[in-house]
Coordinates of C-alpha atoms and ligand atoms in Angstrom, one line a residue:
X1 CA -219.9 -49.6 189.5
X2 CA -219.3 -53.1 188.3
X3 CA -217.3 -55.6 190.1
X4 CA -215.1 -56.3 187.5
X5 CA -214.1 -52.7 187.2
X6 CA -210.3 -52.2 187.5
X7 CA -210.0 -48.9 186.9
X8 CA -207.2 -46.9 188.4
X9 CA -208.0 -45.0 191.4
X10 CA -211.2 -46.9 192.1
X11 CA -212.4 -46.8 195.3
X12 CA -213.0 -50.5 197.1
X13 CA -216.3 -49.6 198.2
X14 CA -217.6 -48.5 194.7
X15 CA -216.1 -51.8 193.5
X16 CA -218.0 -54.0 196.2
X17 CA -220.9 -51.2 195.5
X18 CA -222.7 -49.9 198.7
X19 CA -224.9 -52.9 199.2
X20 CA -222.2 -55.3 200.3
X21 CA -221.1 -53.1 203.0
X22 CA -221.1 -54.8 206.1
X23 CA -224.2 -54.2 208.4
X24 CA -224.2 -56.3 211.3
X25 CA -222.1 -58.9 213.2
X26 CA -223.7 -61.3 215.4
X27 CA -221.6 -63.9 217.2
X28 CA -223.5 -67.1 218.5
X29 CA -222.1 -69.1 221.5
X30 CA -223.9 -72.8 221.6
X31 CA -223.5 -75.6 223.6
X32 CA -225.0 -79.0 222.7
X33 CA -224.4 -81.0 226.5
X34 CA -223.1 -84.5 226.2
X35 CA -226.0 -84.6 229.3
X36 CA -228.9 -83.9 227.0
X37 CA -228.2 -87.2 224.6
X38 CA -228.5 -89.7 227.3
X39 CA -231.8 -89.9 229.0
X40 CA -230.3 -90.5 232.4
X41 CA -227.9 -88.1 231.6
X42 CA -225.2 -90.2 232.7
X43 CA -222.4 -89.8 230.3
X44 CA -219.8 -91.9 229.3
X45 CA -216.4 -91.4 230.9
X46 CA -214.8 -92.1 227.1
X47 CA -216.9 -89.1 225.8
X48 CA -216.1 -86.5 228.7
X49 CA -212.1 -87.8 228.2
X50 CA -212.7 -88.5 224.8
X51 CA -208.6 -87.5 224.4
X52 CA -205.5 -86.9 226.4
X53 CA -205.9 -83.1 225.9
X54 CA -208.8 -83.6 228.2
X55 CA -207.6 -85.6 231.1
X56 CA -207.6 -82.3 233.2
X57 CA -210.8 -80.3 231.5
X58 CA -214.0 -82.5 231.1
X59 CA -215.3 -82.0 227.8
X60 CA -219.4 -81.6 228.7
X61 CA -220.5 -81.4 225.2
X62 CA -220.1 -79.7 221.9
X63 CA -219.2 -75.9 221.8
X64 CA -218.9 -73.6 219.2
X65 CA -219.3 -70.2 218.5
X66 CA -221.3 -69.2 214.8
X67 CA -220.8 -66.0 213.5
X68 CA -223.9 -64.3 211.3
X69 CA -222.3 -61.1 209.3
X70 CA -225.1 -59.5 207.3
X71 CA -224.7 -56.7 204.5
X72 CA -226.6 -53.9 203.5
X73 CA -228.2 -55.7 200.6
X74 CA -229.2 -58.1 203.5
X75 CA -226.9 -60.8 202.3
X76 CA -225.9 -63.5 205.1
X77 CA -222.8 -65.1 205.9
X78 CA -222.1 -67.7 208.2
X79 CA -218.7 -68.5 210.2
X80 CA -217.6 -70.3 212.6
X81 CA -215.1 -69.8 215.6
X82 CA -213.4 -72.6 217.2
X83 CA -215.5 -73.2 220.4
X84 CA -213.6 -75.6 222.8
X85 CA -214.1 -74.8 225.7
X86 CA -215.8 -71.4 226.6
X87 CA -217.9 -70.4 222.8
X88 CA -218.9 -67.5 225.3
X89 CA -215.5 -66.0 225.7
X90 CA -214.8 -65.8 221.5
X91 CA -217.8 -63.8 221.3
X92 CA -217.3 -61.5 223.4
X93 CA -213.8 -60.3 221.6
X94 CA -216.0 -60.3 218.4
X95 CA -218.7 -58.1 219.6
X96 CA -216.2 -55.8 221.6
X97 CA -213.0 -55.7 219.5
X98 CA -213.7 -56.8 215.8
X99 CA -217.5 -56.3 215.2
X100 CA -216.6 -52.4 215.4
X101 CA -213.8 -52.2 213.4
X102 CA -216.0 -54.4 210.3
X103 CA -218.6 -52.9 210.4
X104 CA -219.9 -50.6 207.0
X105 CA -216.8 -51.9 205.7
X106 CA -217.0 -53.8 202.1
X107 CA -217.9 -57.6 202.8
X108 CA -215.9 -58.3 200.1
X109 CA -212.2 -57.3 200.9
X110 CA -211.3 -60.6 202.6
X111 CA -207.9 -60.0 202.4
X112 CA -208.1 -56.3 203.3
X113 CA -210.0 -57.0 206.4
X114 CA -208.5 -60.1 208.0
X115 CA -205.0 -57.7 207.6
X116 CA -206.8 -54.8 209.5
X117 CA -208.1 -56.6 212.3
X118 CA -205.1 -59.1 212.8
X119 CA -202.8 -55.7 213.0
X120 CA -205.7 -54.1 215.4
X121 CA -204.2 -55.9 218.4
X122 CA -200.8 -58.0 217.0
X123 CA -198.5 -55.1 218.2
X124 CA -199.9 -55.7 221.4
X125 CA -199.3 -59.5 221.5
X126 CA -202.9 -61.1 220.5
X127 CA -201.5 -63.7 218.0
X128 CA -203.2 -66.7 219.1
X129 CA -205.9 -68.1 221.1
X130 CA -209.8 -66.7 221.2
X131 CA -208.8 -63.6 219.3
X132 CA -207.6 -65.8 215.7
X133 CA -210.6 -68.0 216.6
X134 CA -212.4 -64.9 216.3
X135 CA -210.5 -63.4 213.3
X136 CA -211.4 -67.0 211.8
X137 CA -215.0 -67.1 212.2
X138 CA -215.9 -63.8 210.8
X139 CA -213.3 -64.4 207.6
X140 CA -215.1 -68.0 207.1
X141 CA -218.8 -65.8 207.2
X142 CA -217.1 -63.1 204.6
X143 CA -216.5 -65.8 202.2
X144 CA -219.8 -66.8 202.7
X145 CA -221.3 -63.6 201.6
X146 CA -218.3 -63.6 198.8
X147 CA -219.7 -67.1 197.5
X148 CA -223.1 -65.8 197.9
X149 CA -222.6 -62.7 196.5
X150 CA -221.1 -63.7 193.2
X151 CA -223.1 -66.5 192.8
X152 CA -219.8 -69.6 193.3
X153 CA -219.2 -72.3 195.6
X154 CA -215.8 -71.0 198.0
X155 CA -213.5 -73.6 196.0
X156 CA -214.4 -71.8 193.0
X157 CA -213.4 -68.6 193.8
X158 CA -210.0 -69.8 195.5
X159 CA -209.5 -71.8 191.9
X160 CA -210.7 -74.7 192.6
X161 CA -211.6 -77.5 192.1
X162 CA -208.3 -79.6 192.6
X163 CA -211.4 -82.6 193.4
X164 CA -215.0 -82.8 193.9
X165 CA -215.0 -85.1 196.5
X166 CA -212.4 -85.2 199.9
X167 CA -210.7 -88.1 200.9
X168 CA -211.6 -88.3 204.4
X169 CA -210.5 -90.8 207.8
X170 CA -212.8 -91.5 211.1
X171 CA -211.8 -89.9 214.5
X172 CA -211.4 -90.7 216.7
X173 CA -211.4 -94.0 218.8
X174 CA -211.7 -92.3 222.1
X175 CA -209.8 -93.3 225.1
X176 CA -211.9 -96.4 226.1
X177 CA -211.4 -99.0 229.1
X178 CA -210.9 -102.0 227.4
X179 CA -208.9 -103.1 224.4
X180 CA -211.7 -104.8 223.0
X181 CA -213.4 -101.6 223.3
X182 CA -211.4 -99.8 220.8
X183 CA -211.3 -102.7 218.9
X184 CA -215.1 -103.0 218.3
X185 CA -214.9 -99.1 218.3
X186 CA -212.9 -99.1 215.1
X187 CA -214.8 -101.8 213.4
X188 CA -217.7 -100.1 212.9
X189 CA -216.0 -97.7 211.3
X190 CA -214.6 -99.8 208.9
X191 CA -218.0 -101.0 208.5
X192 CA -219.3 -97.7 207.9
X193 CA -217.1 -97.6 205.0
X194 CA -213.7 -95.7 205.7
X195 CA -210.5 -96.9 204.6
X196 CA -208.6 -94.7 207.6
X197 CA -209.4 -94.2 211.0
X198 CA -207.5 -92.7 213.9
X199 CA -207.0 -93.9 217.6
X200 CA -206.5 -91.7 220.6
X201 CA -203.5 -92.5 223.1
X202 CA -201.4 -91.0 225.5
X203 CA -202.0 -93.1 228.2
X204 CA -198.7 -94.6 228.6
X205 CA -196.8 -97.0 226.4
X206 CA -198.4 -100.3 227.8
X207 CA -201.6 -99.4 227.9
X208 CA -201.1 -97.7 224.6
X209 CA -199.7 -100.5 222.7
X210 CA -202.5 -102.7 224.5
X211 CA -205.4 -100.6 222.4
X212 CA -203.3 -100.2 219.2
X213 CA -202.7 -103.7 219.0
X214 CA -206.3 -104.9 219.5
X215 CA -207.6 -102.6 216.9
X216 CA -204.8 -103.0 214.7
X217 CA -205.8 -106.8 214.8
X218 CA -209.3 -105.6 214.5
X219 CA -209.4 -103.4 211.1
X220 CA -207.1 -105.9 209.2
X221 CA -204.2 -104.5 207.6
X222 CA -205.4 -103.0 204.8
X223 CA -207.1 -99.9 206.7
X224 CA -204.6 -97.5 207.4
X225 CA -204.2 -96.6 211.5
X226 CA -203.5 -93.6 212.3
X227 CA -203.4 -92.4 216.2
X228 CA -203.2 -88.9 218.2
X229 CA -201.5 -88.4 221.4
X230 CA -202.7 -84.5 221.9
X231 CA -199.0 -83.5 223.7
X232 CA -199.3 -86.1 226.1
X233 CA -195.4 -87.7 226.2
X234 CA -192.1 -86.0 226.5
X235 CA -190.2 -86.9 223.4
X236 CA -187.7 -89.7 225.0
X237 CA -191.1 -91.2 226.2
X238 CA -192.6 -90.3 222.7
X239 CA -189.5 -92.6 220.7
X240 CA -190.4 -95.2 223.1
X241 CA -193.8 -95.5 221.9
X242 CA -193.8 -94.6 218.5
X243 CA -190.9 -97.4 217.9
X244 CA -193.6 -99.8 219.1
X245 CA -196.5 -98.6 217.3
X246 CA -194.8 -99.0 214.0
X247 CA -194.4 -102.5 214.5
X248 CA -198.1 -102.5 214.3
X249 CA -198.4 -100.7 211.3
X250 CA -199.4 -97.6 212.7
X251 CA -198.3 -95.0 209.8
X252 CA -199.9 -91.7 211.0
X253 CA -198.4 -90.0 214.6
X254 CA -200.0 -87.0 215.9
X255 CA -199.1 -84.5 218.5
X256 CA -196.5 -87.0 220.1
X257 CA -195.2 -84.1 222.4
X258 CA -196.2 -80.4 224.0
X259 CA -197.2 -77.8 221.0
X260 CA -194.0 -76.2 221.2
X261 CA -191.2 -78.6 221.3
X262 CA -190.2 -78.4 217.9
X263 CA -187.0 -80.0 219.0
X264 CA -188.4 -83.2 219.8
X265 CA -190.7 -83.3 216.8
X266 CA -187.4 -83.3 214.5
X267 CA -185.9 -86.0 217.4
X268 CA -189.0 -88.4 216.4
X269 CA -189.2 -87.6 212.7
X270 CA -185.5 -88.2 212.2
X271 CA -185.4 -91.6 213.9
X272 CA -188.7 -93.4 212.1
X273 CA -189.8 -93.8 209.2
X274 CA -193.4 -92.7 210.0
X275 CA -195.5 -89.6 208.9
X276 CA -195.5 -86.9 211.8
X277 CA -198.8 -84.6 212.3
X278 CA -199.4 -81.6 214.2
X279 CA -201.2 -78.3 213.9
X280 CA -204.9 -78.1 215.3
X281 CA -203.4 -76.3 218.5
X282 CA -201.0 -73.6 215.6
X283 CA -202.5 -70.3 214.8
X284 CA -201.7 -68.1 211.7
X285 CA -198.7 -69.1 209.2
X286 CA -196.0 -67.7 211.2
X287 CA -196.8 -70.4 213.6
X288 CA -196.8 -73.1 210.7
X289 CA -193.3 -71.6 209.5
X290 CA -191.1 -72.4 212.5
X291 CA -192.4 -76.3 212.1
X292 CA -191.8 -76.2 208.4
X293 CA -188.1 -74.0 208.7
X294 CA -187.0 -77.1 211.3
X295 CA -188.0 -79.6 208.9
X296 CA -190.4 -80.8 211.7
X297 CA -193.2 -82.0 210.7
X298 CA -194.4 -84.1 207.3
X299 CA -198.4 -83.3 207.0
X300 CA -200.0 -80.5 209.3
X301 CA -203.7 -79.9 210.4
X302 CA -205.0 -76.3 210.3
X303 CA -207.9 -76.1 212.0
X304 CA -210.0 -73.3 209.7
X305 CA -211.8 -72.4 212.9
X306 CA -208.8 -71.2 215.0
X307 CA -205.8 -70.9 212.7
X308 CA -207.3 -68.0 211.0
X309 CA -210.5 -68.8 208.9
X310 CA -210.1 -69.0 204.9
X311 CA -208.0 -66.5 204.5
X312 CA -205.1 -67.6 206.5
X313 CA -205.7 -71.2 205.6
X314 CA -204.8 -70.8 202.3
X315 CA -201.8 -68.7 202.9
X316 CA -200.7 -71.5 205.5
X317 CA -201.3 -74.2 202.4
X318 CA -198.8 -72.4 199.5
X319 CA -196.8 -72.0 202.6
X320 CA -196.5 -75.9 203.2
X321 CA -196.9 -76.5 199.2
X322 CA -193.7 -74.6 199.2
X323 CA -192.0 -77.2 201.8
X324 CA -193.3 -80.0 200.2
X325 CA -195.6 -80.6 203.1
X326 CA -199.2 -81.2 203.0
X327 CA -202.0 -80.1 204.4
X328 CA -204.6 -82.2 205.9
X329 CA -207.0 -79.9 207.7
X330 CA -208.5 -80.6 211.5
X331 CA -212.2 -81.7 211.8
X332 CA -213.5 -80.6 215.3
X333 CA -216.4 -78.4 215.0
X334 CA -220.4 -77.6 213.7
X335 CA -221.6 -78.2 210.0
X336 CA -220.5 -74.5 209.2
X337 CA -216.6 -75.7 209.8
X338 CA -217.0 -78.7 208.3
X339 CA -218.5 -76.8 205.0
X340 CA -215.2 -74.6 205.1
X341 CA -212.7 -76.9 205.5
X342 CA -214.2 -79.1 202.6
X343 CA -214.3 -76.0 200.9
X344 CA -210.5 -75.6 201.4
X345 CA -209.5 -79.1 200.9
X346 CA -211.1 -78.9 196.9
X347 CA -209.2 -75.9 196.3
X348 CA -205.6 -76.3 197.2
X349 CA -203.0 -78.7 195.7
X350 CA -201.4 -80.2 198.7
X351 CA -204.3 -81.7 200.3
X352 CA -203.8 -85.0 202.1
X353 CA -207.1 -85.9 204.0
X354 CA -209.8 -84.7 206.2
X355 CA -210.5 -85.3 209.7
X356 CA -214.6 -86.7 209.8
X357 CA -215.1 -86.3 213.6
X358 CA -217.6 -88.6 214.4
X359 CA -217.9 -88.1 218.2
X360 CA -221.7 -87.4 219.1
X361 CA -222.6 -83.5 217.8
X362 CA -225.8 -82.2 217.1
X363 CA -223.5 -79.0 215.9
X364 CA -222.4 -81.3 213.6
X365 CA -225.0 -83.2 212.2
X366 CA -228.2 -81.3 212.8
X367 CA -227.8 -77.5 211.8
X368 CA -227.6 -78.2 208.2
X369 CA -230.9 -78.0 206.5
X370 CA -229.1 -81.2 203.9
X371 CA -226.6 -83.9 205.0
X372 CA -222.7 -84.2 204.1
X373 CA -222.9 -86.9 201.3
X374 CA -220.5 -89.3 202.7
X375 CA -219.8 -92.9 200.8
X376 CA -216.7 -94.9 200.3
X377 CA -214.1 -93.2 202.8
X378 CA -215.2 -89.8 200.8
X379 CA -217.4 -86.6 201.6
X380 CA -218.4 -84.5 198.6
X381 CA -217.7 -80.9 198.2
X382 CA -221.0 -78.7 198.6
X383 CA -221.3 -77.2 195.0
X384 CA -223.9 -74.5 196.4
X385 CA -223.1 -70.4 196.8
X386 CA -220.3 -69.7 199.3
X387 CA -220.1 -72.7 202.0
X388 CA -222.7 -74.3 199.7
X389 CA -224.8 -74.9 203.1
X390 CA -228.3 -73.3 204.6
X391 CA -228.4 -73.7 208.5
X392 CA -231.8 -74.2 210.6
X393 CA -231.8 -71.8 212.3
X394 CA -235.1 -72.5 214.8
X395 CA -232.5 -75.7 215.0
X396 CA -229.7 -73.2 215.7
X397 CA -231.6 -71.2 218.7
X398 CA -231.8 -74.7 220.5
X399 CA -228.4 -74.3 221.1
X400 CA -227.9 -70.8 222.3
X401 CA -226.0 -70.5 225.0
X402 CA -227.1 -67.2 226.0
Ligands
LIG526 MG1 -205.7 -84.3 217.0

């Protein structure tokens, strides 16, 4: 049966037809060790502590977790599942939990099967955490093989494209010793060619304003600064800082205070003029619509990898559109979530800007058999079927972690 057959009473298999039935999962930790890039293997402190979300779990490298879904006409699809810090664990709830509810299922029902496996354990309280980085992974890999299947880039399919090419910043400035550290830090990326860039803090307000200030001094003040405090202040101490940072021009604050005090979000947005950020640590839209109902937030960061893959993305975008807020997605992660959250960002109208990490990460910038066209503070939008990306995968196996 054709795919474009709406007939009543159609069965969703014979729409798909048998060959894009879903014949195996495979779920891929990997590692990439910080250790491995330095010959002597002595890291820098700044990479292991690269944020304030760290200070109490090293970060020893790059994690993620791929997922390969294959159908019966031997169609692959690629995914990926936030990795940070155990890529190990999220593969275990796919091969266990989800892999067996997916598979001979049709490849095609995005919707359909992000909705069966999110109800498989909801009831029971798995709403967040490894299982939606798991959910996530496989969806991003499904409309893979969608892309693939029908022959489109993802933006295509989901309508786009609002633009071929994504406004992007550079993050981050890591936590560094010295001021003239971060200073010469965020030079070169202005160098580089970005227009934005973003500086980690949370290490108290003098020390805080002590970086800000050199790299604000740095960049000029026509490069928009944007820093990240990953939860580290209490909001009284948040106002504190924030009050300071304006001075400097700072005009992006993100994650000023713990995930969950939505309270003190509003106390900070309602006393500065100043756009507020948070949602890389927010999982599915219900999280998304307690930050949006308290009139929390101004732009938020779904991360594609955890909050719930493609699927749940989007939904989380109309959501925002429908606030008024924008979206501007987190960039942590391998090629394959970068390729999906480019793919995102070209298809929806409230997109704000992207998130280029640009810590070391082979995940990043070595599994893709072509580069991320990057030039003046921009990334283009792979035009290619599904992700619009081919991974290495003899460049893939080097990473294993198993
Ligand atoms: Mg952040």
């Amino acid at each position: 049966m054709s795919i474009i057959d709406t007939s009543p009473g159609m069965d969703r298999l014979d729409v798909a037809g048998a060959g894009s039935r879903i014949r195996s999962i495979e779920a891929i930790p990997l590692i990439a060790p910080f250790s491995r890039l330095y010959r002597d293997g002595d890291v820098p402190g700044w990479l292991l502590q690269p944020a304030a979300s760290h200070r109490t779990l090293e970060r020893k490298g790059q994690y993620s977790t791929l997922i390969r879904v294959t159908t019966e006409d031997g169609v692959v699809g690629v995914g990926e599942c936030y990795g940070l810090p155990a890529p190990r664990v999220t593969a275990q709830i796919v091969r266990d939990i989800i892999a067996p509810l997916l598979i001979g299922e049709d490849a095609l029902a995005t919707d359909y099967l992000w909705s069966r496996v999110f109800s498989s354990m909801s009831g029971g309280g798995q709403v967040r955490g490894y299982f939606l980085e798991a959910i996530s992974g496989i969806d991003v890999a499904l409309w893979d093989i969608k892309g693939k299947v029908l022959g489109l880039p993802v933006h295509r399919l989901l309508g786009g494209p609002h633009r071929d090419r994504v406004e992007v910043y550079a993050s981050p400035v890591p936590m560094l010793d010295e001021p003239g550290e971060s200073a010469d830090y965020a030079r070169s990326f202005v160098d580089a060619g970005f227009h934005a860039l973003k500086l980690k803090l949370g290490r108290g307000t003098r020390v805080d304003i002590a970086h800000a200030a050199a790299v604000r001094q740095a960049i000029g003040p026509e490069v928009d600064l944007y820093v990240d405090l990953n939860c580290a202040y209490t909001a009284d101490r948040a106002v504190d800082v924030v009050r300071r940072l304006i001075d400097l021009d700072v005009t992006w604050i993100e994650e000023p205070v713990a995930v969950d005090d939505v309270a003190g979000y509003r106390r900070i947005r309602d006393a500065f003029p100043v756009t507020l950020v948070n949602g890389e640590t927010l999982f599915t839209r219900w999280d998304f619509r307690d930050y949006l109902q308290a009139g929390a937030v101004d732009v938020v960061m779904p991360n594609l990898a955890r909050a719930g893959g493609i699927t749940e993305s989007r939904k989380i975008a109309a959501l925002c559109e429908t606030f008024h807020v924008d979206i501007a997605p987190h960039g942590v992660g391998s090629a394959v979530g970068l390729a999906a959250a480019l793919q995102l960002s070209a298809s929806v109208p409230n997109f704000r800007i992207y998130e280029y990490n640009r810590l070391p990460n082979p995940l990043r910038d070595e599994l893709a058999t072509t580069p991320f066209e990057f030039s003046d503070g921009m990334l283009r939008v792979p035009s290619g079927p599904g992700l619009g990306i081919e991974l290495d995968w003899s460049r893939v196996d080097e990473f294993r972690a198993e």
